Coordinates of C-alpha atoms and ligand atoms in Angstrom, one line a residue:
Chain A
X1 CA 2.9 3.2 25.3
X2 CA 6.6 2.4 24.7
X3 CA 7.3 -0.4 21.8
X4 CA 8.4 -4.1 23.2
X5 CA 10.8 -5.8 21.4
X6 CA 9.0 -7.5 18.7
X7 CA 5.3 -7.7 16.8
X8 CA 2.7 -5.6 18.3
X9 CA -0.3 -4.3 16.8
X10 CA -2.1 -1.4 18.2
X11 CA -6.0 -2.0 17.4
X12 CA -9.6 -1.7 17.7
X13 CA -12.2 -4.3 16.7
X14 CA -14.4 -1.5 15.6
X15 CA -12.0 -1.0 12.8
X16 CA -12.4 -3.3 9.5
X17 CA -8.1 -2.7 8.9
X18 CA -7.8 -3.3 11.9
X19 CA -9.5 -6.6 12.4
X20 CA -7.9 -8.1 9.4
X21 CA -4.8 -7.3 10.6
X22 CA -5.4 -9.4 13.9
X23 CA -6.3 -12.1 11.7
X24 CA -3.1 -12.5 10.3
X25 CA -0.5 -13.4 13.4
X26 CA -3.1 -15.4 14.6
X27 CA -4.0 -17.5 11.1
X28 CA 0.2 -17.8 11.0
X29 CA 0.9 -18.6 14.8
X30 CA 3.3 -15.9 14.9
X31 CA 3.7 -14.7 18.7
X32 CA 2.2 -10.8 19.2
X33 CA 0.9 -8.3 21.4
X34 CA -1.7 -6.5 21.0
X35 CA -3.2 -3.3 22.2
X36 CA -6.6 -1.9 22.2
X37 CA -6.6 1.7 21.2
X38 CA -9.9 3.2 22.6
X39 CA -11.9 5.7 20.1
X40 CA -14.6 6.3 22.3
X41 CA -11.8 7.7 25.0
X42 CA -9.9 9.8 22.5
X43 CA -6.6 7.0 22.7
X44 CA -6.4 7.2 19.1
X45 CA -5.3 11.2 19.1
X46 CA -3.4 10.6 22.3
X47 CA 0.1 12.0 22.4
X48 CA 1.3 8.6 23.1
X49 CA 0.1 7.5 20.7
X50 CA 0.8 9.5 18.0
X51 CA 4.3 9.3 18.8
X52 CA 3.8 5.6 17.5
X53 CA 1.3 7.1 14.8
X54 CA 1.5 10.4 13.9
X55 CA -1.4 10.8 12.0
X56 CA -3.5 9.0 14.5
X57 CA -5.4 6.5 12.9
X58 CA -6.0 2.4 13.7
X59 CA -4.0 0.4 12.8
X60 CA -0.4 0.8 14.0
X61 CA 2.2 -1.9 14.1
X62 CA 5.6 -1.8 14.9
X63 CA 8.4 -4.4 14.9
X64 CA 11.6 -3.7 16.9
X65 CA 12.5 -0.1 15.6
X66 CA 10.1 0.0 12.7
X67 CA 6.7 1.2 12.9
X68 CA 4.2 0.6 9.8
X69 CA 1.0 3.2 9.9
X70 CA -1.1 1.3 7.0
X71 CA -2.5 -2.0 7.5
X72 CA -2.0 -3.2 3.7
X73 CA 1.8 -2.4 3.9
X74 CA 1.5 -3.8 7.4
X75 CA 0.3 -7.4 6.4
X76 CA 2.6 -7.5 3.4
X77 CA 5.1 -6.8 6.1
X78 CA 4.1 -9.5 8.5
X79 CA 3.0 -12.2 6.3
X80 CA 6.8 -11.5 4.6
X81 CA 9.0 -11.9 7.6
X82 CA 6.4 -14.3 9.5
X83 CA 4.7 -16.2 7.6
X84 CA 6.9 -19.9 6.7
X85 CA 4.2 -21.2 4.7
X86 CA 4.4 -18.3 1.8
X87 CA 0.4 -18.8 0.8
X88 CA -0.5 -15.7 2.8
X89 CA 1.3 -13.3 0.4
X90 CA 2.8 -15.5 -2.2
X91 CA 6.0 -14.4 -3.7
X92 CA 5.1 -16.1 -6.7
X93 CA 5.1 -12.5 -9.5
X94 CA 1.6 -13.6 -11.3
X95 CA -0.3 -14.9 -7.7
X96 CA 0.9 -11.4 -5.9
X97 CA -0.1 -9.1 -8.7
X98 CA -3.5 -10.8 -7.5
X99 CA -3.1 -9.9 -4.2
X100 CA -2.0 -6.3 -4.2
X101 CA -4.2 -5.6 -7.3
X102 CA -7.3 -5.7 -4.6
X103 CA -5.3 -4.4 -1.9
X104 CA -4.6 -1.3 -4.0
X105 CA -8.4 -1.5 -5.5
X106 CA -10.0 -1.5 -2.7
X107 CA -8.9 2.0 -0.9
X108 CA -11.0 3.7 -3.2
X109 CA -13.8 1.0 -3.9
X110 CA -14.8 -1.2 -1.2
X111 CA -13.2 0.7 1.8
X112 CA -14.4 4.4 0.5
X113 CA -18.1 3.6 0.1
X114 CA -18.1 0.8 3.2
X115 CA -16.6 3.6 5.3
X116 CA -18.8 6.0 3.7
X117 CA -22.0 3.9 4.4
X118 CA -21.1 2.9 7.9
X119 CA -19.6 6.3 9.5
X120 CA -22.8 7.8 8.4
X121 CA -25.5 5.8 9.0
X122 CA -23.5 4.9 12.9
X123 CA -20.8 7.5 13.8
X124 CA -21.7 10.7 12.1
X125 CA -25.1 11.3 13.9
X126 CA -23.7 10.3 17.3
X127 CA -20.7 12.9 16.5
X128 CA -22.5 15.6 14.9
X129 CA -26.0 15.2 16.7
X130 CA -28.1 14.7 13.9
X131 CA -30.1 12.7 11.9
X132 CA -27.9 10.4 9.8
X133 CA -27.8 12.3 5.8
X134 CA -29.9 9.3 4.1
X135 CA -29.3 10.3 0.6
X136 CA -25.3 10.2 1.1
X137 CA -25.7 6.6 2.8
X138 CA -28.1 5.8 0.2
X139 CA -25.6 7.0 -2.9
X140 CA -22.6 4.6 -1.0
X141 CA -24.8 1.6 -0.7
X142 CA -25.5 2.3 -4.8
X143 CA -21.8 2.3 -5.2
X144 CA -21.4 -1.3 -2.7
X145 CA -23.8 -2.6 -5.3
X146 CA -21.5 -2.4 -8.3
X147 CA -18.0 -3.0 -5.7
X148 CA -20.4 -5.8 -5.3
X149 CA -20.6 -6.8 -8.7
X150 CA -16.7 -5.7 -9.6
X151 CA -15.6 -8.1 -7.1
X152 CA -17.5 -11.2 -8.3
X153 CA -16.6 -10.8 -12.2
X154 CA -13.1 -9.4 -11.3
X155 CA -11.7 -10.3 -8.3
X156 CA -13.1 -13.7 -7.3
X157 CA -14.4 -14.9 -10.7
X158 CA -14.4 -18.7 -10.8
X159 CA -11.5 -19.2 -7.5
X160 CA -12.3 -19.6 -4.1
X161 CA -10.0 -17.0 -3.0
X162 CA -8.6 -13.9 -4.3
X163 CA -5.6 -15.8 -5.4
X164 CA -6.6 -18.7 -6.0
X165 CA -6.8 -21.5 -3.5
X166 CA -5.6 -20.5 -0.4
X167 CA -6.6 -17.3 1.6
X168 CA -4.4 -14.8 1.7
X169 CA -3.6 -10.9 2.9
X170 CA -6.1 -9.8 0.5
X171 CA -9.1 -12.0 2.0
X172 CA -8.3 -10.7 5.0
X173 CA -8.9 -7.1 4.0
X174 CA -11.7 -8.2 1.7
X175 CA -13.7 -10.1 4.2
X176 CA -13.2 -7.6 7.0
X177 CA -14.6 -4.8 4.7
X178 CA -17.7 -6.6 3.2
X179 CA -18.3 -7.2 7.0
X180 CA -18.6 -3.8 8.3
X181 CA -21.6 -2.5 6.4
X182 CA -23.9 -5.9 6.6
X183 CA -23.7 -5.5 10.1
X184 CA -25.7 -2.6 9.5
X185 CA -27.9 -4.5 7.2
X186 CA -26.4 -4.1 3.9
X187 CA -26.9 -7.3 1.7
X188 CA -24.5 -9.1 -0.8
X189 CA -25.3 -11.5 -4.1
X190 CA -24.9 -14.8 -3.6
X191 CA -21.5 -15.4 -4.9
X192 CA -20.5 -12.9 -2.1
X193 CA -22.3 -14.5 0.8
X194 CA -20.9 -18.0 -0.4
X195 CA -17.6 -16.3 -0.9
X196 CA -17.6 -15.3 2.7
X197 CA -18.4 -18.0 4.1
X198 CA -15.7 -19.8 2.4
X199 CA -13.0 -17.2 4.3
X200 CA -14.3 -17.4 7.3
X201 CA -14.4 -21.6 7.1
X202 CA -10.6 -21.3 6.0
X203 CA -9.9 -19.2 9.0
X204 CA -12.2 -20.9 11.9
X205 CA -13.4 -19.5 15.3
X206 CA -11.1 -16.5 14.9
X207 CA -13.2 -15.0 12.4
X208 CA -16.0 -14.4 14.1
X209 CA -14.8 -13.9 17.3
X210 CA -12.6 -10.7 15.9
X211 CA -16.1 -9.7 14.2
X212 CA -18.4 -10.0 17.6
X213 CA -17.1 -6.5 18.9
X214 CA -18.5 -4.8 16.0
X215 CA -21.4 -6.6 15.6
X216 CA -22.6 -5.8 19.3
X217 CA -22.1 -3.0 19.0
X218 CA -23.9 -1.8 15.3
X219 CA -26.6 -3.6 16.6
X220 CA -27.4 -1.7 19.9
X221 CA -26.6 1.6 17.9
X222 CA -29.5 0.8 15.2
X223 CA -31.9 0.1 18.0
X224 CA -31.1 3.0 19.9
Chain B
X1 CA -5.9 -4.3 -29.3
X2 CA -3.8 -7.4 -29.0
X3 CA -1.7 -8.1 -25.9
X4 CA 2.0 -8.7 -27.8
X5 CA 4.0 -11.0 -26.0
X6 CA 5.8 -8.3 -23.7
X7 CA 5.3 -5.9 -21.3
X8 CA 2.8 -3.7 -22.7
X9 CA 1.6 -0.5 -20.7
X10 CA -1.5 1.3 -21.9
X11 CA -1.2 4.8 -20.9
X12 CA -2.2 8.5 -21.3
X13 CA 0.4 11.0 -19.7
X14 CA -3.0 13.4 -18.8
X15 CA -3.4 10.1 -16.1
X16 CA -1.1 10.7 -13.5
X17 CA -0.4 7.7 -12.6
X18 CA 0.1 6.4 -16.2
X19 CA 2.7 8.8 -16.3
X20 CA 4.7 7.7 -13.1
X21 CA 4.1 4.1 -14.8
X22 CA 5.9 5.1 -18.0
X23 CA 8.9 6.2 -15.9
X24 CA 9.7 3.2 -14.3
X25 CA 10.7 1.1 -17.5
X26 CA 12.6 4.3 -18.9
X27 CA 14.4 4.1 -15.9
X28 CA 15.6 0.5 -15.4
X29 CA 15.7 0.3 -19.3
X30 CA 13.5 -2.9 -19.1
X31 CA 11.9 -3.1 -22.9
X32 CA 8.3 -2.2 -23.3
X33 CA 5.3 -1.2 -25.8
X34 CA 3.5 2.0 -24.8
X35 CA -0.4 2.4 -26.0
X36 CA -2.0 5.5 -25.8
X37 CA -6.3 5.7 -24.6
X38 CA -7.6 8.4 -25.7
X39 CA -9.8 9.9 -23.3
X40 CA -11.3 12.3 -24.9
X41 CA -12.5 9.7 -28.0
X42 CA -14.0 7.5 -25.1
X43 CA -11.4 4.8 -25.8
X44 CA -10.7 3.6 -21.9
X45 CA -14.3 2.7 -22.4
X46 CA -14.4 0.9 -25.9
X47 CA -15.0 -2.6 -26.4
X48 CA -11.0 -3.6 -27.2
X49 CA -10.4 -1.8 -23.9
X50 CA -12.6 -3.1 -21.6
X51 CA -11.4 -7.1 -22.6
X52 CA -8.1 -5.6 -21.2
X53 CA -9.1 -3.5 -18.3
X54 CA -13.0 -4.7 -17.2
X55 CA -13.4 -1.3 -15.0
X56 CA -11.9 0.8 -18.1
X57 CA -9.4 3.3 -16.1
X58 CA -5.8 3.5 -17.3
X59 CA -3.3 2.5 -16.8
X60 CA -3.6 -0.7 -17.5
X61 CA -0.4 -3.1 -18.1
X62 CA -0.2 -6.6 -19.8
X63 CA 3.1 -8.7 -19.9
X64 CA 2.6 -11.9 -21.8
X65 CA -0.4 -13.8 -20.4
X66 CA -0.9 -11.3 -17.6
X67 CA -2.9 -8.2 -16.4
X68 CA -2.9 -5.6 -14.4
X69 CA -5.2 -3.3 -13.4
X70 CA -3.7 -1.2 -11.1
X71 CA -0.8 1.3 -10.9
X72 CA 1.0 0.7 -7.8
X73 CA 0.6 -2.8 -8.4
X74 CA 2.2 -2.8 -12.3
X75 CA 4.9 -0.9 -10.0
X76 CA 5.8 -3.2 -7.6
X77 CA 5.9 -6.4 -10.2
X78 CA 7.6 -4.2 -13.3
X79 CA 10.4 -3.3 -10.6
X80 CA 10.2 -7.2 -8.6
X81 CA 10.6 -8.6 -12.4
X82 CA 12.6 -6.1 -15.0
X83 CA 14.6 -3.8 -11.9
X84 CA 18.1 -5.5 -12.3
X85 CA 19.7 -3.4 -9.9
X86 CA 16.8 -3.5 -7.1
X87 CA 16.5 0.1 -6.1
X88 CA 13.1 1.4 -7.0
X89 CA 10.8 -1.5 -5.2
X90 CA 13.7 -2.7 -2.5
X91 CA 13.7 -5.9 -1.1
X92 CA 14.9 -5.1 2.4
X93 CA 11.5 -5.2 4.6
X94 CA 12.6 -2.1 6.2
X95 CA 12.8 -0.2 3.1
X96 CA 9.7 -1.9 1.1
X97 CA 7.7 -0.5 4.1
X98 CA 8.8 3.1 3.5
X99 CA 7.5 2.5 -0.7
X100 CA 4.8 0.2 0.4
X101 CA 3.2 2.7 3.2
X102 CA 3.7 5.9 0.8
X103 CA 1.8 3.7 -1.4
X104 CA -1.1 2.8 0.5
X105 CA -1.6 6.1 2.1
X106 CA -2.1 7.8 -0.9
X107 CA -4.7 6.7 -3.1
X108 CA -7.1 8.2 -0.2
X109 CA -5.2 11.3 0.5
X110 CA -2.6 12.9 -1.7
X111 CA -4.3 11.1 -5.1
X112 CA -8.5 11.7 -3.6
X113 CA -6.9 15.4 -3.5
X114 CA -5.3 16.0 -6.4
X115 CA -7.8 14.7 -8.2
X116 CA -10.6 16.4 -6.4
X117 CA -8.8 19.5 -7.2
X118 CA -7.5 19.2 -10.8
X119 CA -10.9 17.1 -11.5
X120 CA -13.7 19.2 -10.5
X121 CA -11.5 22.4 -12.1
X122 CA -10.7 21.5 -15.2
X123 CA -12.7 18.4 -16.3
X124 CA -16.1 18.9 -14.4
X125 CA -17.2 22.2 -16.0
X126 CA -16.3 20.8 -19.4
X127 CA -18.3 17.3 -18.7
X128 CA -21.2 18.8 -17.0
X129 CA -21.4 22.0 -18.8
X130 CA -21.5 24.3 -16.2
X131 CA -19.0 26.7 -13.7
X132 CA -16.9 25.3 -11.3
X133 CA -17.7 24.5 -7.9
X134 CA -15.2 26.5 -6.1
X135 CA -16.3 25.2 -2.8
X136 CA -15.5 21.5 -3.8
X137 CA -12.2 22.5 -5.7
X138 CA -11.2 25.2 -2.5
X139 CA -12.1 22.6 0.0
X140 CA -9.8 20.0 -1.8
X141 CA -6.8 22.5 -2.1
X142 CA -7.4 23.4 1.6
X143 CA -6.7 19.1 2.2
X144 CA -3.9 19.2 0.1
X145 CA -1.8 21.6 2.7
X146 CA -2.2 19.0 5.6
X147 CA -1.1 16.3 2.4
X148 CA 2.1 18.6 1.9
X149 CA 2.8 19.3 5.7
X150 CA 1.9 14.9 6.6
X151 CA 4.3 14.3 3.5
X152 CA 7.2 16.6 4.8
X153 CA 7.2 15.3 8.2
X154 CA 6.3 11.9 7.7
X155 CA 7.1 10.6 4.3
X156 CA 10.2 12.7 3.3
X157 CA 11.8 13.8 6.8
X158 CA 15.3 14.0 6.4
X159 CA 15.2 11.9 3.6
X160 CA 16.2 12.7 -0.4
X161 CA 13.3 10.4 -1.1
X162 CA 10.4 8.4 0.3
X163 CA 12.8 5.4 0.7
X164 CA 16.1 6.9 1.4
X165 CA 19.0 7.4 -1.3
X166 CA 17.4 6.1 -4.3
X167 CA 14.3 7.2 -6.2
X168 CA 11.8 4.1 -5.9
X169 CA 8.5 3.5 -7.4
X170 CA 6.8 5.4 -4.2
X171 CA 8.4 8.6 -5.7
X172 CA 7.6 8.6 -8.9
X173 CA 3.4 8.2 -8.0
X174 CA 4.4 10.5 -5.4
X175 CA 5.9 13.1 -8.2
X176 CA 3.0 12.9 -10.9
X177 CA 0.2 12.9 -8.2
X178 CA 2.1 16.3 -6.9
X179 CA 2.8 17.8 -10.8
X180 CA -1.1 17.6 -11.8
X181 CA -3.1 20.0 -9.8
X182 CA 0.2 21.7 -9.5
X183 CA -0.5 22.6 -13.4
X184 CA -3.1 24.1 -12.3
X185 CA -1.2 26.8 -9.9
X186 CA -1.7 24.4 -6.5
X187 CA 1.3 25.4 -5.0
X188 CA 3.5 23.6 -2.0
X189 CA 5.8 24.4 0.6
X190 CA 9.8 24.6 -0.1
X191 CA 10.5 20.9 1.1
X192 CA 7.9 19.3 -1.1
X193 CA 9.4 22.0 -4.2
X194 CA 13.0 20.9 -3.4
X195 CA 12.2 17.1 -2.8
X196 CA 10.1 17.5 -7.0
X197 CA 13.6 18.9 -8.0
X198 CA 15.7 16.3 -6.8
X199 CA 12.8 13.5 -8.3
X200 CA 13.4 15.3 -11.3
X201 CA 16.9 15.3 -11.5
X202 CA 17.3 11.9 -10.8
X203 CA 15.3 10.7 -13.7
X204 CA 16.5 13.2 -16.1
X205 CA 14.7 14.3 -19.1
X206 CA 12.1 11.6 -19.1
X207 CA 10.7 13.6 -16.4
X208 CA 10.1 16.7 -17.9
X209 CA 8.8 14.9 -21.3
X210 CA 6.5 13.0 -19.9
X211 CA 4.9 16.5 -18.0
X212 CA 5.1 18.2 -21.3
X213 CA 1.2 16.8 -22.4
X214 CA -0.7 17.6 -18.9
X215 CA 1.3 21.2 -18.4
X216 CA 0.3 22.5 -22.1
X217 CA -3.3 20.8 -21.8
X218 CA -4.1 22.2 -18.6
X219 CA -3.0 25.3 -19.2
X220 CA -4.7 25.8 -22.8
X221 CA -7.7 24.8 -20.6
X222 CA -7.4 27.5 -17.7
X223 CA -6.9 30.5 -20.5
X224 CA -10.0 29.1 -22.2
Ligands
GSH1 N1 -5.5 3.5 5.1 C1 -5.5 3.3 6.5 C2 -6.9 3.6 7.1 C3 -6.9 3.7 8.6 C4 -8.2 4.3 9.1 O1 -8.8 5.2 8.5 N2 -8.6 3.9 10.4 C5 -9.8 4.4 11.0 C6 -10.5 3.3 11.7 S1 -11.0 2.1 10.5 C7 -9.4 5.5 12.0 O2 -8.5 5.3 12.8 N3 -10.2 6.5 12.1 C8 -10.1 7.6 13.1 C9 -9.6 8.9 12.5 O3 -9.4 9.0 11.3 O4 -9.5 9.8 13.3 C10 -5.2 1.8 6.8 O5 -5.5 1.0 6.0 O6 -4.5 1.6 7.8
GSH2 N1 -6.4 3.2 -8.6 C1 -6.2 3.3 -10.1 C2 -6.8 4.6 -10.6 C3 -7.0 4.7 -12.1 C4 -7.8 5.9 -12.5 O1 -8.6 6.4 -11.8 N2 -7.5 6.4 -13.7 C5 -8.1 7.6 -14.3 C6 -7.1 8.5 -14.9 S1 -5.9 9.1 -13.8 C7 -9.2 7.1 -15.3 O2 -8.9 6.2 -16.1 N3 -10.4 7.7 -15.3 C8 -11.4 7.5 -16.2 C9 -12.6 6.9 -15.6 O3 -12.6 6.6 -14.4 O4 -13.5 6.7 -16.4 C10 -4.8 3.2 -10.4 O5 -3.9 3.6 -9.6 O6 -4.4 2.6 -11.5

C-alpha cells in the first residue's frame, strides 16, 4: 500500500465519511485513486495500513507526502487545492463559518447518534453475538429527532444548502450522515426529505451510486 | 444582550473551550468584548441567550452581523480575519491540515473524554443528586491514556506544537481540553506535561489567568 504521487483516498462505501469524501473529486473532476479498505477482512487494522493511518480508521487520504486521517480536514483540504470553482468550500469569512460551523457540529450531533443508531442496531449484534440493545438504539433515534429538528431551524433554515445556494463540503458530510440510519428505516420531516433530495439532484448519479453499497447491504442484514 | 458592533465572545472560563477562545484575541491583540453565562443561574439557557446561540451552549461569538456557534469554528475565522501575523490558523495547506485534523479529531476523543470524566465527577452528583458513577468516570480516565499516548505520537511527535514552531488555534483547544479533568488530578505522561509547559509559556500569563476560575472551582468542589 505505498502512496502514488498525487490524490488518493483510502475508502469504504460502508462508511458515511467516507462516501462523502468520494463525492468530492468526483463533483470537482479532480483526477484520484481510490482504494477500498475492507472491514470485513480486517484491512482497516492492517499494518499497511496503519502506516498510512495510524489509528486505523476510514477515511485516509494522502497527497504526495501528506497524509490527512479526518475526512472534514480532508475535504477542506481537497476542495482548497482542487477545487477552481471556490463554491465547494468558499473562502468568503461569513459563507465558511457556515460551512465549518456544521462540520464541527456534527461530530457530536448527527455523526454520534447516526453512528450510535446504526453500529447497534447492524454491527454490534453481528460483532458481539447478540441481540441488538433496543433501548440504546432507541435513546439515539430520540436524539436524531431533535439533530432532526436542530438542522432544519439552524442549519438549513430558509436556504437550499448549508451555505446558501450551492452545495458544498458540508452537504456532503450532511447528506452522507442523514443517509446511513434511514437505510435502516429511520425517518426525517419533510424539510429533511426535500432537503435531500435537493443534494443529491445538485450532485446527480453519483449520489446514489456511492450510497448503493450501503444500502444493499443494511437491507440483507435487517432481513437476516 | 445586544450584539455591539464588534467581535463579541460570550464565554465562561469553567467551558473549556470558551477559555481557549478567549486566548486567541489576547494573543493577536485583535479588540473584543467578553460576556460572561452564568451557568450556574441558567443563563446559556435564558431567553436573551438562546436569540444568540439557538442550542444554548457557550461559547458563542458574534462580530457585527454575524454568529457563531461553535468553538473551533470562532477559531478558524477570529484567526483568518484579526491574526495579522498568520501563525495561529496558517494558510499553508500543509500546516492548516496539522490544526484542522487536531481539530476534528478531538471533539470525539480528547473533548468526549474530558468531559466524560470532569462531567460525570464533578457536575453529575451535584445535578442528579446522587454519588458518582465511578465506573463511567474510571472508564473515561482509562480512554483518556490511549488520548495521551494517540496525541504524543501522532499529534505532537517531534513537534513544539500541534503545527510546528508556533502555537496555533489547534493548541490552545488542545491545552484547555487537557487542563480540565486535569483539575481534577487526571494525570498525563511527561510529553503531554512538557508540551502544557511550553503552551503555557508561549502565551504568558493569560494562560494561567484564564485557568485560575476552573482550578479553584473544581477544587472547592472535590474537598466538598
Ligand atoms: N472522525 C473520523 C471518523 C472516522 C471513523 O470513525 N470511521 C469509521 C467508519 S465510518 C471506522 O473506520 N471505524 C472502524 C474502527 O473504528 O475501527 C473522520 O471523520 O474521518
Ligand atoms: N462543540 C461545542 C461544544 C459546546 C459545549 O458543549 N459547551 C458546554 C460547556 S463546555 C455547554 O455549554 N454546556 C451546557 C449545555 O450543554 O447545556 C463547541 O465547541 O463550542
Amino acid at each position: 500500500m505505498s502512496c502514488s504521487g498525487g490524490l488518493t483516498l483510502y475508502i469504504n462505501l460502508l462508511s458515511a465519511p467516507a462516501r462523502a469524501l468520494t463525492l468530492l473529486p468526483r463533483g470537482i473532476r479532480a483526477p484520484y485513486e481510490e482504494k477500498n479498505i475492507s472491514f470485513f477482512k480486517g484491512e482497516h487494522k492492517s499494518e499497511a495500513y496503519l502506516k498510512i493511518h495510524p489509528f486505523g480508521t476510514v477515511p485516509a487520504v494522502t497527497d504526495g507526502d501528506l497524509t490527512i486521517l479526518e475526512s472534514c480536514t480532508a475535504l477542506r483540504y481537497i476542495a482548497s487545492k482542487y477545487d477552481t470553482s471556490g463554491k465547494w468550500y468558499p473562502a468568503d469569512l461569513a459563507s465558511r463559518v457556515r460551512v465549518d460551523e456544521f462540520l464541527d457540529w456534527q461530530h457530536t450531533k448527527l455523526r454520534k447518534h447516526g453512528v450510535g443508531y446504526y453500529f447497534n442496531l447492524i454491527f454490534a449484534p453481528m460483532i458481539n453475538k447478540c441481540e441488538p440493545d433496543m433501548t440504546l438504539i432507541n435513546s439515539h433515534k430520540e436524539e436524531l429527532k431533535k439533530v432532526d429538528a436542530d438542522m432544519v431551524r439552524h442549519f438549513i433554515k430558509g436556504r437550499n444548502f448549508i451555505a446558501g445556494e450551492h452545495v458544498t463540503i458540508a452537504d456532503l458530510i450532511a447528506a452522507c450522515e442523514l443517509e446511513q440510519p434511514m437505510c435502516a428505516n429511520v425517518t426525517y420531516s419533510q424539510p429533511i426529505m426535500d432537503y435531500l433530495d435537493r443534494v443529491k439532484s445538485h450532485i446527480g448519479p453519483d449520489y446514489d451510486q456511492v450510497h448503493q453499497k450501503v444500502r444493499g447491504f443494511t437491507k440483507s442484514m435487517l432481513n437476516k
